[in-house]
Amino acid sequence: MTERPTPAISERTAAFWTGGANGELLIARCQACGWWLHPPLPVCRRCHGRDIRPEAASGHGTVWSFTINRYQWSPSMPPPQVIAEVELAEQPGLRLLTSVVGCDEVTIGMPVRVRFEQAGDAWIPVFGP
Ligand code: ZN
């Protein structure tokens, strides 16, 4: 059983880390132009708008890249662990560094869907088939 370390939660990242309590993957989005921003930034990269708010993404994505960690960095996280970049369906280039869980084989381009693992006050978004 994996117990993930609790992330440092800041005002800017709170929605991302806690949205999973309601089953929501909350990603920062520019209210002026609709661009999704991850990690959350105070200013939109595309239009320089400053009205950035968390919105629920679909939770669907594809594996953009991955590696398999075989070293036990933490006693509560037995290897192997799949560390992956998942590109969300909402926007090209909108990628999360995350884990892929619940499957024996991972391939680039594989469709995945978010699920959440609780760690302290946080709900860590991870992905499975
Ligand atoms: Zn914008």
GROMACS .gro file of C-alpha atoms and ligand atoms in nm:
model
  130
    1MET     CA    1   0.000   0.000   0.000
    2THR     CA    2   0.143   0.334  -0.107
    3GLU     CA    3   0.129   0.627   0.132
    4ARG     CA    4   0.233   0.936  -0.052
    5PRO     CA    5   0.415   1.220   0.121
    6THR     CA    6   0.194   1.523   0.189
    7PRO     CA    7   0.274   1.808  -0.052
    8ALA     CA    8   0.335   2.165   0.063
    9ILE     CA    9   0.005   2.343   0.005
   10SER     CA   10   0.011   2.716  -0.072
   11GLU     CA   11  -0.271   2.959  -0.142
   12ARG     CA   12  -0.203   2.924  -0.513
   13THR     CA   13  -0.195   2.543  -0.515
   14ALA     CA   14  -0.467   2.473  -0.256
   15ALA     CA   15  -0.743   2.409  -0.511
   16PHE     CA   16  -0.525   2.166  -0.705
   17TRP     CA   17  -0.434   1.964  -0.396
   18THR     CA   18  -0.776   1.961  -0.230
   19GLY     CA   19  -1.022   1.937  -0.522
   20GLY     CA   20  -0.997   1.560  -0.504
   21ALA     CA   21  -1.197   1.566  -0.179
   22ASN     CA   22  -1.494   1.634  -0.409
   23GLY     CA   23  -1.362   1.419  -0.690
   24GLU     CA   24  -1.259   1.724  -0.891
   25LEU     CA   25  -0.931   1.789  -1.070
   26LEU     CA   26  -0.912   2.167  -1.027
   27ILE     CA   27  -0.677   2.337  -1.271
   28ALA     CA   28  -0.607   2.710  -1.289
   29ARG     CA   29  -0.777   2.876  -1.585
   30CYS     CA   30  -0.758   3.226  -1.727
   31GLN     CA   31  -1.103   3.381  -1.716
   32ALA     CA   32  -1.019   3.627  -1.995
   33CYS     CA   33  -0.907   3.384  -2.266
   34GLY     CA   34  -0.986   3.038  -2.130
   35TRP     CA   35  -0.626   2.913  -2.127
   36TRP     CA   36  -0.550   2.642  -1.868
   37LEU     CA   37  -0.235   2.696  -1.663
   38HIS     CA   38  -0.045   2.429  -1.475
   39PRO     CA   39   0.134   2.476  -1.246
   40PRO     CA   40  -0.093   2.764  -1.138
   41LEU     CA   41   0.049   3.108  -1.216
   42PRO     CA   42  -0.071   3.455  -1.113
   43VAL     CA   43  -0.065   3.581  -1.473
   44CYS     CA   44  -0.187   3.412  -1.791
   45ARG     CA   45   0.098   3.305  -2.016
   46ARG     CA   46  -0.113   3.364  -2.324
   47CYS     CA   47  -0.297   3.697  -2.271
   48HIS     CA   48  -0.133   3.831  -1.951
   49GLY     CA   49  -0.475   3.832  -1.782
   50ARG     CA   50  -0.472   3.827  -1.403
   51ASP     CA   51  -0.814   3.677  -1.336
   52ILE     CA   52  -0.700   3.317  -1.284
   53ARG     CA   53  -0.938   3.078  -1.108
   54PRO     CA   54  -0.948   2.703  -1.052
   55GLU     CA   55  -1.193   2.512  -1.269
   56ALA     CA   56  -1.276   2.143  -1.281
   57ALA     CA   57  -1.104   1.968  -1.570
   58SER     CA   58  -1.254   1.651  -1.716
   59GLY     CA   59  -0.988   1.430  -1.557
   60HIS     CA   60  -0.924   1.261  -1.892
   61GLY     CA   61  -0.580   1.261  -2.048
   62THR     CA   62  -0.312   1.058  -2.219
   63VAL     CA   63   0.031   0.943  -2.108
   64TRP     CA   64   0.275   1.183  -2.276
   65SER     CA   65   0.590   1.031  -2.124
   66PHE     CA   66   0.682   0.805  -1.835
   67THR     CA   67   0.960   0.631  -1.649
   68ILE     CA   68   0.956   0.345  -1.403
   69ASN     CA   69   1.118   0.415  -1.069
   70ARG     CA   70   1.267   0.102  -0.915
   71TYR     CA   71   1.439   0.265  -0.618
   72GLN     CA   72   1.264   0.282  -0.281
   73TRP     CA   73   1.293   0.653  -0.199
   74SER     CA   74   1.039   0.629   0.081
   75PRO     CA   75   0.949   0.335   0.307
   76SER     CA   76   0.581   0.398   0.236
   77MET     CA   77   0.621   0.389  -0.142
   78PRO     CA   78   0.736   0.044  -0.251
   79PRO     CA   79   0.874   0.025  -0.606
   80PRO     CA   80   0.807  -0.003  -0.888
   81GLN     CA   81   0.631   0.333  -0.927
   82VAL     CA   82   0.536   0.475  -1.266
   83ILE     CA   83   0.624   0.845  -1.281
   84ALA     CA   84   0.451   1.002  -1.577
   85GLU     CA   85   0.368   1.321  -1.756
   86VAL     CA   86   0.000   1.312  -1.842
   87GLU     CA   87  -0.138   1.554  -2.096
   88LEU     CA   88  -0.491   1.658  -2.010
   89ALA     CA   89  -0.762   1.645  -2.274
   90GLU     CA   90  -0.844   2.014  -2.223
   91GLN     CA   91  -0.545   2.161  -2.406
   92PRO     CA   92  -0.230   2.057  -2.595
   93GLY     CA   93   0.072   2.096  -2.368
   94LEU     CA   94  -0.133   2.099  -2.046
   95ARG     CA   95   0.064   1.834  -1.859
   96LEU     CA   96   0.086   1.712  -1.502
   97LEU     CA   97   0.381   1.533  -1.347
   98THR     CA   98   0.204   1.248  -1.174
   99SER     CA   99   0.190   0.874  -1.119
  100VAL     CA  100   0.015   0.607  -1.321
  101VAL     CA  101  -0.138   0.341  -1.099
  102GLY     CA  102  -0.360   0.038  -1.127
  103CYS     CA  103  -0.222  -0.124  -1.440
  104ASP     CA  104   0.051  -0.373  -1.531
  105GLU     CA  105   0.166  -0.196  -1.844
  106VAL     CA  106   0.197   0.170  -1.939
  107THR     CA  107   0.245   0.299  -2.293
  108ILE     CA  108   0.288   0.645  -2.439
  109GLY     CA  109  -0.042   0.770  -2.572
  110MET     CA  110  -0.241   0.546  -2.339
  111PRO     CA  111  -0.573   0.703  -2.234
  112VAL     CA  112  -0.592   0.757  -1.859
  113ARG     CA  113  -0.834   0.906  -1.613
  114VAL     CA  114  -0.771   1.085  -1.285
  115ARG     CA  115  -0.821   0.929  -0.944
  116PHE     CA  116  -0.714   1.062  -0.610
  117GLU     CA  117  -0.502   0.931  -0.323
  118GLN     CA  118  -0.534   1.107   0.010
  119ALA     CA  119  -0.215   1.223   0.182
  120GLY     CA  120  -0.279   1.426   0.495
  121ASP     CA  121  -0.487   1.728   0.392
  122ALA     CA  122  -0.415   1.674   0.024
  123TRP     CA  123  -0.576   1.460  -0.243
  124ILE     CA  124  -0.301   1.366  -0.484
  125PRO     CA  125  -0.418   1.341  -0.845
  126VAL     CA  126  -0.284   1.019  -0.998
  127PHE     CA  127  -0.401   0.846  -1.314
  128GLY     CA  128  -0.518   0.501  -1.410
  129PRO     CA  129  -0.659   0.334  -1.721
  130ZN      ZN  130  -0.550   3.440  -2.072
   0.00000   0.00000   0.00000
